[in-house]
Coordinates of C-alpha atoms in Angstrom, one line a residue:
Chain E
M1 CA 10.1 27.6 22.9
A2 CA 10.5 26.7 19.3
L3 CA 13.0 24.0 20.3
M4 CA 10.5 22.3 22.6
A5 CA 7.7 22.5 20.0
F6 CA 10.1 20.8 17.6
G7 CA 10.7 18.2 20.3
V8 CA 7.2 17.5 20.7
L9 CA 6.1 17.4 17.1
A10 CA 9.1 15.3 16.1
T11 CA 8.5 12.8 18.6
L12 CA 4.8 12.7 17.5
S13 CA 5.7 12.2 14.0
V14 CA 8.4 9.6 14.7
I15 CA 6.2 7.7 17.0
S16 CA 3.2 7.7 14.7
A17 CA 5.1 6.7 11.9
L18 CA 6.3 3.7 13.6
G19 CA 2.8 2.9 14.7
V20 CA 1.7 3.0 10.9
I21 CA 4.0 0.2 10.1
L22 CA 3.9 -1.7 13.2
H23 CA 0.0 -1.6 14.2
K24 CA -1.9 -4.7 13.1
S25 CA -5.1 -3.0 12.4
P26 CA -5.4 -1.3 9.1
V27 CA -7.8 1.3 10.5
R28 CA -5.5 2.3 13.1
S29 CA -2.5 2.5 10.9
A30 CA -4.2 4.8 8.6
L31 CA -5.2 7.1 11.6
L32 CA -1.8 7.0 12.8
L33 CA -0.7 8.2 9.3
V34 CA -3.2 11.2 9.9
T35 CA -1.4 11.7 13.1
N36 CA 1.8 11.7 11.3
F37 CA 0.6 14.1 8.7
V38 CA -0.4 16.6 11.6
G39 CA 2.8 16.4 13.0
L40 CA 4.3 17.2 10.0
A41 CA 2.3 20.1 9.3
G42 CA 3.1 21.3 12.7
L43 CA 6.9 21.2 11.9
Y44 CA 6.1 23.1 8.8
L45 CA 4.4 25.8 10.7
L46 CA 7.6 26.1 12.8
Q47 CA 9.3 26.9 9.6
N48 CA 7.0 29.7 9.0
A49 CA 5.6 27.7 6.1
Q50 CA 2.0 28.1 6.7
V51 CA 0.8 27.7 3.2
L52 CA 2.7 24.3 3.1
A53 CA 1.2 23.1 6.5
V54 CA -2.3 24.1 5.4
F55 CA -2.0 21.9 2.2
Q56 CA -0.5 19.0 4.1
I57 CA -3.7 18.9 6.0
L58 CA -5.9 19.7 3.3
V59 CA -4.6 17.3 0.8
Y60 CA -3.1 14.4 2.7
A61 CA -5.2 14.6 6.0
G62 CA -8.3 15.9 4.6
A63 CA -8.6 14.0 1.1
I64 CA -6.3 11.2 0.5
M65 CA -6.5 9.6 4.0
V66 CA -10.1 9.8 3.8
L67 CA -10.0 7.8 0.7
F68 CA -7.6 5.2 2.3
L69 CA -10.2 4.9 5.1
F70 CA -12.9 4.7 2.6
V71 CA -11.2 1.8 1.0
I72 CA -10.3 0.1 4.3
M73 CA -13.8 0.3 5.4
L74 CA -15.2 -0.9 2.0
L75 CA -13.1 -4.1 2.1
N76 CA -13.6 -4.4 5.8
L77 CA -10.1 -5.3 6.4
A78 CA -9.8 -6.1 10.0
G79 CA -6.4 -7.4 11.2
D80 CA -5.3 -9.4 8.3
T81 CA -3.8 -12.6 9.3
S82 CA -3.4 -14.7 6.0
P83 CA 0.0 -15.7 5.3
D84 CA 2.3 -13.1 3.6
P85 CA 1.8 -13.2 -0.2
L86 CA 5.3 -12.0 -0.8
A87 CA 7.4 -14.3 1.3
G88 CA 10.4 -12.5 2.9
Q89 CA 9.3 -9.0 2.1
K90 CA 9.6 -8.1 5.6
W91 CA 13.5 -8.6 5.7
V92 CA 14.1 -6.9 2.2
A93 CA 12.1 -4.0 3.8
W94 CA 14.0 -4.0 6.9
L95 CA 17.4 -4.1 4.6
L96 CA 16.1 -1.3 2.4
G97 CA 15.0 0.9 5.3
V98 CA 18.4 0.7 6.8
A99 CA 20.1 1.3 3.8
L100 CA 17.8 4.4 3.3
V101 CA 18.4 5.8 6.8
G102 CA 22.1 5.2 6.5
G103 CA 22.1 7.0 3.4
I104 CA 20.5 9.9 4.6
G105 CA 22.5 10.0 7.9
W106 CA 25.6 9.8 5.9
G107 CA 24.7 12.5 3.6
M108 CA 23.7 14.9 6.3
W109 CA 26.8 14.0 8.1
S110 CA 29.2 14.7 5.3
V111 CA 27.4 18.1 4.6
A112 CA 27.3 19.4 8.3
G113 CA 28.9 17.0 10.5
L114 CA 27.7 17.4 14.1
S115 CA 26.8 21.0 13.8
L116 CA 23.8 20.5 12.1
P117 CA 21.2 20.4 15.0
V118 CA 22.6 23.3 16.8
S119 CA 23.6 26.0 14.2
P120 CA 20.5 28.2 13.6
Q121 CA 21.7 28.7 10.0
G122 CA 21.1 25.0 9.7
I123 CA 17.5 24.7 10.9
R124 CA 16.2 28.2 10.4
A125 CA 15.2 29.6 6.8
T126 CA 16.5 33.0 6.1
A127 CA 14.5 36.3 6.4
A128 CA 13.9 36.4 2.9
E129 CA 12.9 32.8 2.7
Q130 CA 10.5 33.1 5.6
Q131 CA 9.0 36.1 3.8
G132 CA 8.7 34.6 0.7
I133 CA 7.4 31.1 1.9
Q134 CA 4.6 32.6 3.9
Q135 CA 3.2 34.3 0.7
V136 CA 0.9 32.3 -1.4
Q137 CA 1.5 34.6 -4.2
V138 CA 5.1 33.8 -4.3
I139 CA 4.4 30.1 -4.3
G140 CA 1.9 30.5 -7.1
F141 CA 4.2 32.7 -9.2
D142 CA 7.0 30.1 -8.9
L143 CA 4.5 27.4 -9.7
F144 CA 3.6 28.9 -12.9
T145 CA 6.8 30.6 -14.1
R146 CA 9.9 28.9 -13.1
Y147 CA 8.4 25.6 -12.4
V148 CA 5.8 25.3 -15.0
Y149 CA 6.9 22.3 -16.8
P150 CA 7.3 20.1 -13.8
F151 CA 3.9 21.4 -12.4
E152 CA 2.1 20.6 -15.9
L153 CA 3.8 17.2 -16.1
T154 CA 2.5 16.5 -12.8
S155 CA -1.0 17.3 -13.8
V156 CA -0.8 15.2 -17.0
L157 CA 0.6 12.2 -15.0
L158 CA -2.5 12.4 -12.9
L159 CA -4.6 12.7 -15.9
V160 CA -3.0 9.6 -17.3
G161 CA -3.9 8.0 -14.3
V162 CA -7.6 9.0 -14.3
I163 CA -7.8 7.8 -17.8
G164 CA -6.1 4.6 -17.1
V165 CA -8.9 4.0 -14.2
M166 CA -11.7 4.8 -16.4
T167 CA -10.4 2.4 -19.1
L168 CA -9.7 -0.6 -16.7
T169 CA -13.1 -0.3 -14.9
R170 CA -15.3 0.5 -17.8
R171 CA -17.9 -2.2 -18.2
I172 CA -18.3 -3.4 -21.8
P173 CA -22.1 -4.4 -22.7
Q174 CA -22.8 -7.6 -24.1
G175 CA -22.6 -8.0 -27.8
G176 CA -21.3 -4.5 -28.4
S177 CA -18.4 -2.1 -28.4
A178 CA -17.9 0.1 -25.6
N179 CA -18.7 3.2 -27.4
D180 CA -22.2 1.9 -27.9
R181 CA -22.9 2.7 -24.3
S182 CA -25.2 5.9 -23.9
Chain F
M1 CA -0.6 47.1 23.7
P2 CA 0.4 45.6 27.1
F3 CA 0.4 41.8 27.5
Q4 CA -2.3 41.8 30.1
V5 CA -4.8 43.7 27.7
A6 CA -4.1 41.5 24.9
L7 CA -4.7 38.4 26.9
I8 CA -7.9 39.7 28.2
A9 CA -9.0 40.8 24.9
A10 CA -8.3 37.3 23.4
L11 CA -10.0 35.5 26.3
L12 CA -13.2 37.6 25.8
K13 CA -13.0 37.1 22.1
V14 CA -12.7 33.1 22.8
A15 CA -15.5 33.4 25.2
L16 CA -17.8 35.4 22.8
I17 CA -17.2 33.1 19.9
L18 CA -17.4 29.7 21.7
G19 CA -20.3 30.9 23.7
S20 CA -22.5 32.4 21.0
T21 CA -21.8 29.2 18.9
L22 CA -23.0 26.9 21.8
V23 CA -26.1 29.2 22.7
V24 CA -27.0 29.9 19.0
V25 CA -27.2 26.1 18.2
P26 CA -30.2 25.3 20.4
M27 CA -31.9 28.4 18.8
L28 CA -31.4 27.2 15.4
V29 CA -32.7 23.6 16.4
W30 CA -35.9 25.4 17.8
L31 CA -36.2 27.7 14.8
E32 CA -35.9 24.8 12.2
R33 CA -38.5 23.0 14.2
K34 CA -40.7 25.7 14.1
L35 CA -40.1 26.6 10.3
I36 CA -40.4 23.1 9.1
A37 CA -43.8 22.8 11.0
A38 CA -45.0 26.1 9.3
F39 CA -43.9 24.7 5.9
Q40 CA -45.9 21.6 6.7
A41 CA -49.1 23.3 8.2
R42 CA -48.2 22.0 11.7
I43 CA -47.6 24.0 14.9
G44 CA -44.4 22.6 16.1
P45 CA -43.0 22.7 19.8
D46 CA -45.1 25.1 21.7
R47 CA -45.1 23.5 25.2
V48 CA -42.3 24.6 27.0
G49 CA -41.6 28.3 27.3
K50 CA -43.2 31.0 25.2
F51 CA -43.5 29.5 21.8
G52 CA -41.7 26.5 22.8
L53 CA -38.5 28.5 23.0
L54 CA -37.1 26.4 25.7
Q55 CA -37.7 23.0 23.9
S56 CA -34.3 22.6 22.8
F57 CA -32.7 23.3 26.2
V58 CA -35.2 20.8 27.8
D59 CA -34.2 18.3 25.0
G60 CA -30.5 19.1 25.8
I61 CA -31.0 18.4 29.4
K62 CA -32.8 15.0 28.6
L63 CA -30.0 14.0 26.5
V64 CA -27.5 14.8 29.1
C65 CA -29.2 12.9 31.7
K66 CA -29.7 9.8 29.5
E67 CA -28.1 6.6 30.2
E68 CA -25.0 5.8 28.1
V69 CA -25.4 2.5 26.2
V70 CA -22.4 1.1 24.4
P71 CA -23.4 -1.6 22.2
N72 CA -21.1 -5.1 22.3
G73 CA -18.1 -5.2 19.7
V74 CA -17.5 -1.4 19.5
D75 CA -14.0 -0.4 18.9
R76 CA -14.1 1.6 22.0
L77 CA -11.3 4.2 21.6
L78 CA -12.6 5.4 18.1
Y79 CA -16.2 5.0 19.1
F80 CA -15.5 7.6 22.0
A81 CA -13.3 9.7 19.9
G82 CA -15.8 10.1 16.9
P83 CA -18.3 12.6 18.5
V84 CA -15.3 14.6 19.7
V85 CA -13.6 14.7 16.6
T86 CA -16.7 15.9 15.0
M87 CA -16.9 18.9 17.5
I88 CA -13.3 20.1 17.1
P89 CA -13.4 21.3 13.5
A90 CA -17.0 22.7 14.0
L91 CA -15.8 24.9 16.7
T92 CA -12.6 26.0 15.2
V93 CA -13.8 28.0 12.1
G94 CA -15.5 30.5 14.0
A95 CA -11.9 31.9 15.3
L96 CA -11.1 33.0 11.7
I97 CA -14.4 35.0 10.8
P98 CA -13.8 38.9 11.3
F99 CA -17.2 40.1 13.0
G100 CA -16.6 43.8 12.9
P101 CA -14.2 46.7 12.2
P102 CA -11.3 47.3 14.5
V103 CA -12.7 49.1 17.6
K104 CA -10.9 51.4 20.0
I105 CA -11.6 50.4 23.9
G106 CA -9.6 52.2 26.4
G107 CA -6.9 53.6 24.0
Y108 CA -6.1 50.4 22.3
T109 CA -7.5 49.2 19.0
H110 CA -8.7 45.6 18.9
D111 CA -9.2 43.8 15.7
L112 CA -12.8 41.8 16.2
V113 CA -11.6 38.6 14.7
M114 CA -9.8 35.9 16.9
S115 CA -7.1 34.9 14.6
D116 CA -6.6 36.5 11.2
L117 CA -4.3 34.0 9.6
P118 CA -2.5 35.0 6.0
V119 CA -3.7 31.8 4.9
G120 CA -7.3 31.8 6.1
A121 CA -9.3 30.8 3.3
L122 CA -7.2 27.7 2.9
F123 CA -7.2 27.1 6.5
V124 CA -10.9 26.9 6.8
L125 CA -11.1 24.5 3.9
A126 CA -8.5 22.3 5.6
I127 CA -10.3 22.4 9.0
T128 CA -13.6 21.5 7.3
S129 CA -12.0 18.7 5.5
L130 CA -11.2 17.2 8.8
G131 CA -14.7 17.1 9.9
V132 CA -15.4 13.9 8.1
Y133 CA -13.2 11.9 10.3
G134 CA -15.7 12.1 13.2
I135 CA -18.5 10.7 10.8
V136 CA -16.2 8.0 9.4
L137 CA -14.8 6.8 12.6
S138 CA -17.8 6.5 14.4
G139 CA -19.5 4.7 11.6
W140 CA -16.7 2.2 11.2
S141 CA -16.4 1.6 15.0
S142 CA -20.1 1.2 15.8
N143 CA -20.0 -2.5 14.6
N144 CA -23.0 -1.9 12.8
K145 CA -23.8 -2.3 9.0
Y146 CA -26.0 0.9 8.8
S147 CA -23.4 2.9 10.4
L148 CA -20.6 1.7 8.3
L149 CA -22.8 2.5 5.2
G150 CA -23.4 6.0 6.5
G151 CA -19.6 6.4 7.2
L152 CA -18.8 5.2 3.7
R153 CA -21.2 7.5 2.0
A154 CA -20.0 10.5 4.1
S155 CA -16.6 9.9 3.2
A156 CA -17.2 9.8 -0.6
Q157 CA -19.7 12.6 -0.4
M158 CA -17.3 15.0 1.5
V159 CA -14.2 14.3 -0.6
S160 CA -16.3 15.0 -3.7
Y161 CA -17.8 18.2 -2.7
E162 CA -14.7 19.6 -1.4
L163 CA -13.3 20.1 -4.9
P164 CA -15.9 22.5 -6.3
M165 CA -16.1 24.2 -2.8
G166 CA -12.4 24.8 -3.3
L167 CA -13.0 26.0 -6.8
C168 CA -15.6 28.5 -5.3
V169 CA -13.2 29.8 -2.8
V170 CA -10.7 30.6 -5.6
A171 CA -13.4 32.4 -7.5
A172 CA -14.1 34.4 -4.6
L173 CA -10.4 35.3 -4.0
M174 CA -9.9 36.2 -7.6
I175 CA -12.9 38.6 -7.5
A176 CA -11.6 40.1 -3.9
S177 CA -8.2 40.8 -5.5
Q178 CA -9.5 42.9 -8.1
D179 CA -11.2 45.2 -5.5
S180 CA -8.9 44.8 -2.6
P181 CA -7.4 48.2 -1.4
T182 CA -4.0 46.7 -1.6
G183 CA -4.4 45.4 -4.9
V184 CA -3.0 42.2 -3.9
F185 CA -4.5 38.6 -4.0
S186 CA -4.9 37.6 -0.4
M187 CA -6.4 34.8 1.5
R188 CA -6.6 36.8 4.7
F189 CA -10.2 37.2 5.7
S190 CA -10.1 40.9 6.9
E191 CA -8.4 41.7 3.6
I192 CA -11.4 39.8 1.8
V193 CA -13.8 41.7 3.8
D194 CA -12.0 45.0 3.2
A195 CA -12.1 44.5 -0.6
Q196 CA -15.9 44.2 -0.2
S197 CA -16.4 47.7 1.4
G198 CA -18.6 50.2 -0.3
T199 CA -22.2 49.3 -1.3
I200 CA -23.9 45.9 -2.0
L201 CA -22.4 46.3 -5.4
N202 CA -18.9 45.6 -4.1
W203 CA -19.7 42.4 -2.5
T204 CA -18.4 39.4 -4.2
A205 CA -21.5 38.0 -5.0
F206 CA -23.2 41.1 -6.5
N207 CA -19.8 42.4 -7.8
Y208 CA -20.7 44.7 -10.5
H209 CA -17.3 44.1 -12.5
F210 CA -18.3 40.4 -12.5
P211 CA -22.0 40.2 -13.2
L212 CA -23.6 37.0 -12.1
L213 CA -20.2 35.2 -11.8
G214 CA -19.7 36.2 -8.1
L215 CA -23.3 34.9 -7.5
L216 CA -22.7 31.8 -9.3
A217 CA -19.8 31.0 -7.3
M218 CA -21.7 31.6 -4.1
V219 CA -24.6 29.4 -5.5
V220 CA -22.2 26.4 -6.1
F221 CA -20.5 27.3 -2.7
Y222 CA -23.6 26.9 -0.8
I223 CA -24.5 23.8 -2.6
C224 CA -21.3 22.4 -1.6
G225 CA -21.8 23.7 1.8
L226 CA -25.0 21.8 2.2
A227 CA -23.1 18.7 1.0
E228 CA -20.4 19.0 3.4
T229 CA -22.7 19.5 6.5
N230 CA -24.9 16.5 5.4
R231 CA -28.0 18.7 5.3
A232 CA -31.0 17.9 3.0
P233 CA -31.2 16.9 0.3
F234 CA -27.6 15.7 0.7
D235 CA -28.2 14.0 4.1
L236 CA -27.3 10.7 2.7
P237 CA -24.9 9.5 5.5
E238 CA -27.7 9.7 8.3
A239 CA -30.7 9.0 5.7
E240 CA -33.1 7.8 8.4
T241 CA -35.5 6.1 6.0
E242 CA -32.7 4.0 4.4
L243 CA -30.1 3.7 7.2
I244 CA -32.0 4.1 10.6
G245 CA -29.6 7.0 11.8
G246 CA -26.5 6.4 9.5
Y247 CA -23.0 6.8 11.2
H248 CA -24.8 7.7 14.7
T249 CA -27.2 4.9 15.0
E250 CA -25.4 3.5 18.1
Y251 CA -24.9 6.7 19.7
G252 CA -27.3 8.1 22.3
G253 CA -27.5 10.6 24.9
L254 CA -24.6 13.2 25.3
R255 CA -22.5 11.5 22.4
W256 CA -25.5 11.7 20.0
A257 CA -26.1 15.6 21.1
M258 CA -22.5 16.3 20.2
F259 CA -23.1 14.9 16.6
F260 CA -26.3 17.0 16.7
M261 CA -24.4 19.9 18.0
G262 CA -21.4 19.4 15.5
E263 CA -24.0 19.4 12.5
Y264 CA -25.5 22.8 13.5
A265 CA -22.2 24.3 14.4
A266 CA -20.9 23.2 10.8
M267 CA -23.9 25.0 9.4
L268 CA -23.1 28.0 11.2
N269 CA -19.4 27.8 9.6
V270 CA -20.5 27.3 6.3
A271 CA -23.1 30.2 6.6
S272 CA -20.3 32.4 8.2
V273 CA -17.7 31.6 5.6
T274 CA -20.3 32.3 2.8
A275 CA -21.2 35.5 4.4
T276 CA -17.6 36.5 4.6
L277 CA -16.3 35.4 1.3
F278 CA -19.5 36.5 -0.7
L279 CA -21.7 38.7 1.1
G280 CA -19.3 41.2 2.4
G281 CA -18.7 39.7 5.8
W282 CA -19.6 42.4 8.4
R283 CA -19.9 45.3 6.0
P284 CA -23.0 46.9 5.8
P285 CA -24.9 47.0 2.4
Y286 CA -24.3 51.1 2.6
P287 CA -21.1 53.1 3.4
S288 CA -21.2 53.2 7.1
P289 CA -22.0 56.7 8.6
L290 CA -20.6 55.8 11.8
P291 CA -17.0 57.0 12.7
A292 CA -14.2 54.3 12.1
G293 CA -13.1 52.6 15.3
S294 CA -16.0 53.5 17.4
V295 CA -17.7 50.8 19.5
L296 CA -20.8 51.6 17.7
A297 CA -19.4 50.7 14.3
G298 CA -18.3 47.3 16.1
F299 CA -21.9 46.6 16.9
E300 CA -23.2 47.6 13.7
G301 CA -20.6 45.2 11.9
A302 CA -21.5 42.5 14.4
F303 CA -25.3 43.1 13.4
W304 CA -24.6 42.7 9.7
L305 CA -22.7 39.7 10.1
V306 CA -25.4 37.8 12.0
F307 CA -28.2 39.2 10.0
K308 CA -26.4 37.6 6.8
I309 CA -25.4 34.5 8.6
G310 CA -29.4 34.3 9.6
L311 CA -30.3 34.7 5.9
V312 CA -28.1 32.0 4.7
I313 CA -29.5 29.7 7.4
L314 CA -32.8 30.4 6.7
L315 CA -32.2 29.3 3.1
Y316 CA -30.8 26.0 4.6
M317 CA -34.1 25.5 6.4
W318 CA -36.2 26.3 3.4
I319 CA -34.5 23.9 1.2
R320 CA -34.6 21.1 3.8
A321 CA -38.5 21.7 3.8
T322 CA -38.5 21.7 0.0
L323 CA -36.4 19.3 -1.7
P324 CA -36.5 15.5 -1.3
R325 CA -33.3 13.5 -0.8
L326 CA -31.0 12.8 -3.8
R327 CA -30.1 9.3 -4.9
Y328 CA -26.6 8.2 -4.2
D329 CA -25.5 8.3 -7.9
Q330 CA -27.5 11.4 -8.4
L331 CA -25.4 13.0 -5.7
M332 CA -22.0 11.9 -7.1
G333 CA -23.0 12.9 -10.7
F334 CA -24.4 16.4 -9.7
G335 CA -20.9 16.8 -7.8
W336 CA -18.5 15.6 -10.5
K337 CA -20.3 16.5 -13.8
I338 CA -22.2 19.7 -13.0
L339 CA -20.6 21.4 -10.2
I340 CA -17.0 21.0 -10.8
P341 CA -17.2 21.9 -14.5
V342 CA -19.4 24.9 -13.6
G343 CA -16.7 25.9 -11.1
L344 CA -14.1 25.6 -13.5
L345 CA -15.7 27.8 -16.2
N346 CA -16.5 30.4 -13.6
I347 CA -12.8 30.6 -12.8
F348 CA -12.0 30.8 -16.4
L349 CA -14.5 33.7 -17.1
I350 CA -13.4 35.6 -14.0
A351 CA -9.8 35.4 -15.2
G352 CA -10.9 36.4 -18.5
I353 CA -12.3 39.5 -17.1
L354 CA -9.5 40.2 -14.8
T355 CA -7.0 39.9 -17.7
F356 CA -9.0 41.8 -20.4
A357 CA -11.3 44.4 -18.4
F358 CA -8.4 45.3 -16.3
P359 CA -5.3 44.9 -18.3
E360 CA -3.4 47.6 -16.1
K361 CA -4.2 45.4 -13.0
A362 CA -3.8 42.2 -14.4
P363 CA 0.0 41.9 -13.6
S364 CA -0.5 44.0 -10.5
V365 CA -2.6 41.2 -9.1
L366 CA 0.7 39.2 -8.8
V367 CA 3.6 41.7 -8.9
P368 CA 3.5 44.2 -6.2
A369 CA 3.4 41.6 -3.3
I370 CA 6.6 39.9 -4.6
T371 CA 8.6 43.1 -5.4
S372 CA 7.7 44.7 -2.0
A373 CA 8.5 41.6 -0.1
S374 CA 11.9 41.3 -2.2
S375 CA 12.7 45.1 -1.6
R376 CA 12.0 44.5 2.3
A377 CA 14.1 41.5 2.4
P378 CA 16.7 41.6 -0.3
A379 CA 17.7 38.1 -1.1
P380 CA 21.2 37.1 -0.7
P381 CA 22.7 36.1 -4.0
S382 CA 24.3 32.9 -2.7
M383 CA 20.9 31.4 -1.4
P384 CA 20.7 27.6 -2.2
G385 CA 17.4 27.8 -4.4
G386 CA 14.0 27.7 -3.4
M387 CA 13.4 31.6 -3.8
G388 CA 13.6 31.7 -7.6
G389 CA 10.5 33.8 -8.0
I390 CA 11.7 36.7 -6.4
Q391 CA 15.2 36.9 -8.1
Q392 CA 13.5 36.1 -11.2
L393 CA 11.1 39.2 -10.9
Q394 CA 14.0 41.6 -10.9
I395 CA 15.0 40.6 -14.7
P396 CA 13.0 43.1 -16.6
G397 CA 10.7 41.8 -19.3
G398 CA 9.6 38.6 -17.6
T399 CA 7.2 40.4 -15.2
G400 CA 3.7 40.1 -16.5
P401 CA 1.4 39.1 -19.5
T402 CA 1.1 42.6 -20.9
P403 CA 4.1 43.7 -22.9
T404 CA 3.2 47.6 -22.2
A405 CA 3.6 47.1 -18.7
P406 CA 6.9 48.8 -17.4
P407 CA 9.5 46.4 -16.2
V408 CA 9.4 46.2 -12.5
A409 CA 12.4 47.9 -11.1
P410 CA 13.5 46.6 -7.6
S411 CA 13.0 50.3 -6.5
P412 CA 9.2 50.7 -6.3
A413 CA 7.0 49.9 -3.3
P414 CA 9.2 51.7 -0.6
G415 CA 6.6 52.2 1.8
A416 CA 3.7 50.2 3.0
P417 CA 3.6 46.4 1.8
G418 CA 2.0 45.8 -1.6
V419 CA 0.7 49.4 -2.5
G420 CA 2.4 49.4 -5.8
G421 CA 0.5 49.1 -9.0
R422 CA -2.3 51.4 -7.7

């Protein structure tokens, strides 16, 4: 049952991920990315990581992709046919992609060999892990104790981004400095 | 409980939740038209049925029978998907709302909730955040500049107002964690409702430990709910005086009716989540004299939930009749510059009360759940990372903010999960 669900969700994720890069229309690509996120959330649910699955939907599908769509609609991008601004980037992307897949595959092979997909220990979390990962308390506690520095650094990174955007988009009125604006 | 009984109970609950949503929506439309008419000193619908009660059903039949006109140049797949995508999240939230205490029927105890997820509060936020796709897609696919503008406005508005909404949910969860019988921070709706048992002073909105703070959280949540459901004064995505009909300009007949139903169902959802998080859910405002588990107590709970939802929805209609529509910059400024700071400040104040007024409980908000989890399922020492919290907790001294708290030994909480700390 779980294996069947995994098969369906994994197929959905892979096909929609391929669609994201292969589809001509930007809006369709964005929607396929949403489908991909939903598939990933399903995969997290299979691992009993409910909190992670819900955050995947809430943050990525619910907020970030809506902003993507907002920008695509605002610029009214419909099937861009203009020549590629970075000539040859397609082939470089292929090369890097193949290298990435090869690297991941080699890493998995060297760790587990052929036994990875069939061994229950390979894909299932232990009982304690399942117990903990379900609990939002445990995740919160880890975030604010063990991983507090990475966590805070990430928020500082976001803050820097926000301030950068504010600085870049701020309109400076004629004949005065930016501080004059009320 | 044998499988057949569970299956029948589940099907009955599904039918009840879906059916009541679909039946209540036309009644709400009628109520709103009557109320707005009264506010504006008009009569309102009074031709069909007693007091015009059947008006909405007649309108529904009319919409179903209408010819479906599909304009030229639409993106057909997304155009047809739009109304469906709007309806799905709107009909999902009802499954998470507990509508009564557990009742005993035929020797089996049934929980009066379809699905009591451990991450219920988060799940509701996630599902409502998906509701915007229907609006954005229909606005984009209609090939109409007014629709597109409506869709654009909807996406920006909904993303902006989700943030303060989430902050208010956090505030509600913090208040509930202080009063919960298990002493644990929980996102499970049934536990949030249990935390509000007692009298009206135990409800999150009127909690006597957090005077006015709970109420403030509810008010901000409610305002965000208005924006999330595109209700006046935040109905910019469909502002008929500026955008004709906004995102649903190019829809007619049954598809338009689905948008309409979706909007009212979303209202119903926000109202029921407000009632559950802040107004005690199905808990009556007095200690119930009825025996626990009786069917009568179940009806009492359902009555009080419906009553509270009704009050919240009446407020929706009152606000619509009272306030003019905001300008777009006012909408954005209000969300980002007022609601988010207020929501954050509210969380700080509640956290302060939790820490200083309940020093003996402050660590217990976090610690018992984790220690009981680790004592139930001891972590193997060779685990490859990821569960650092549990192992770390067993080190004495690193357990909580108060130095007087005794170090948490791995031995407490042998029985029920999360009863430690009380």
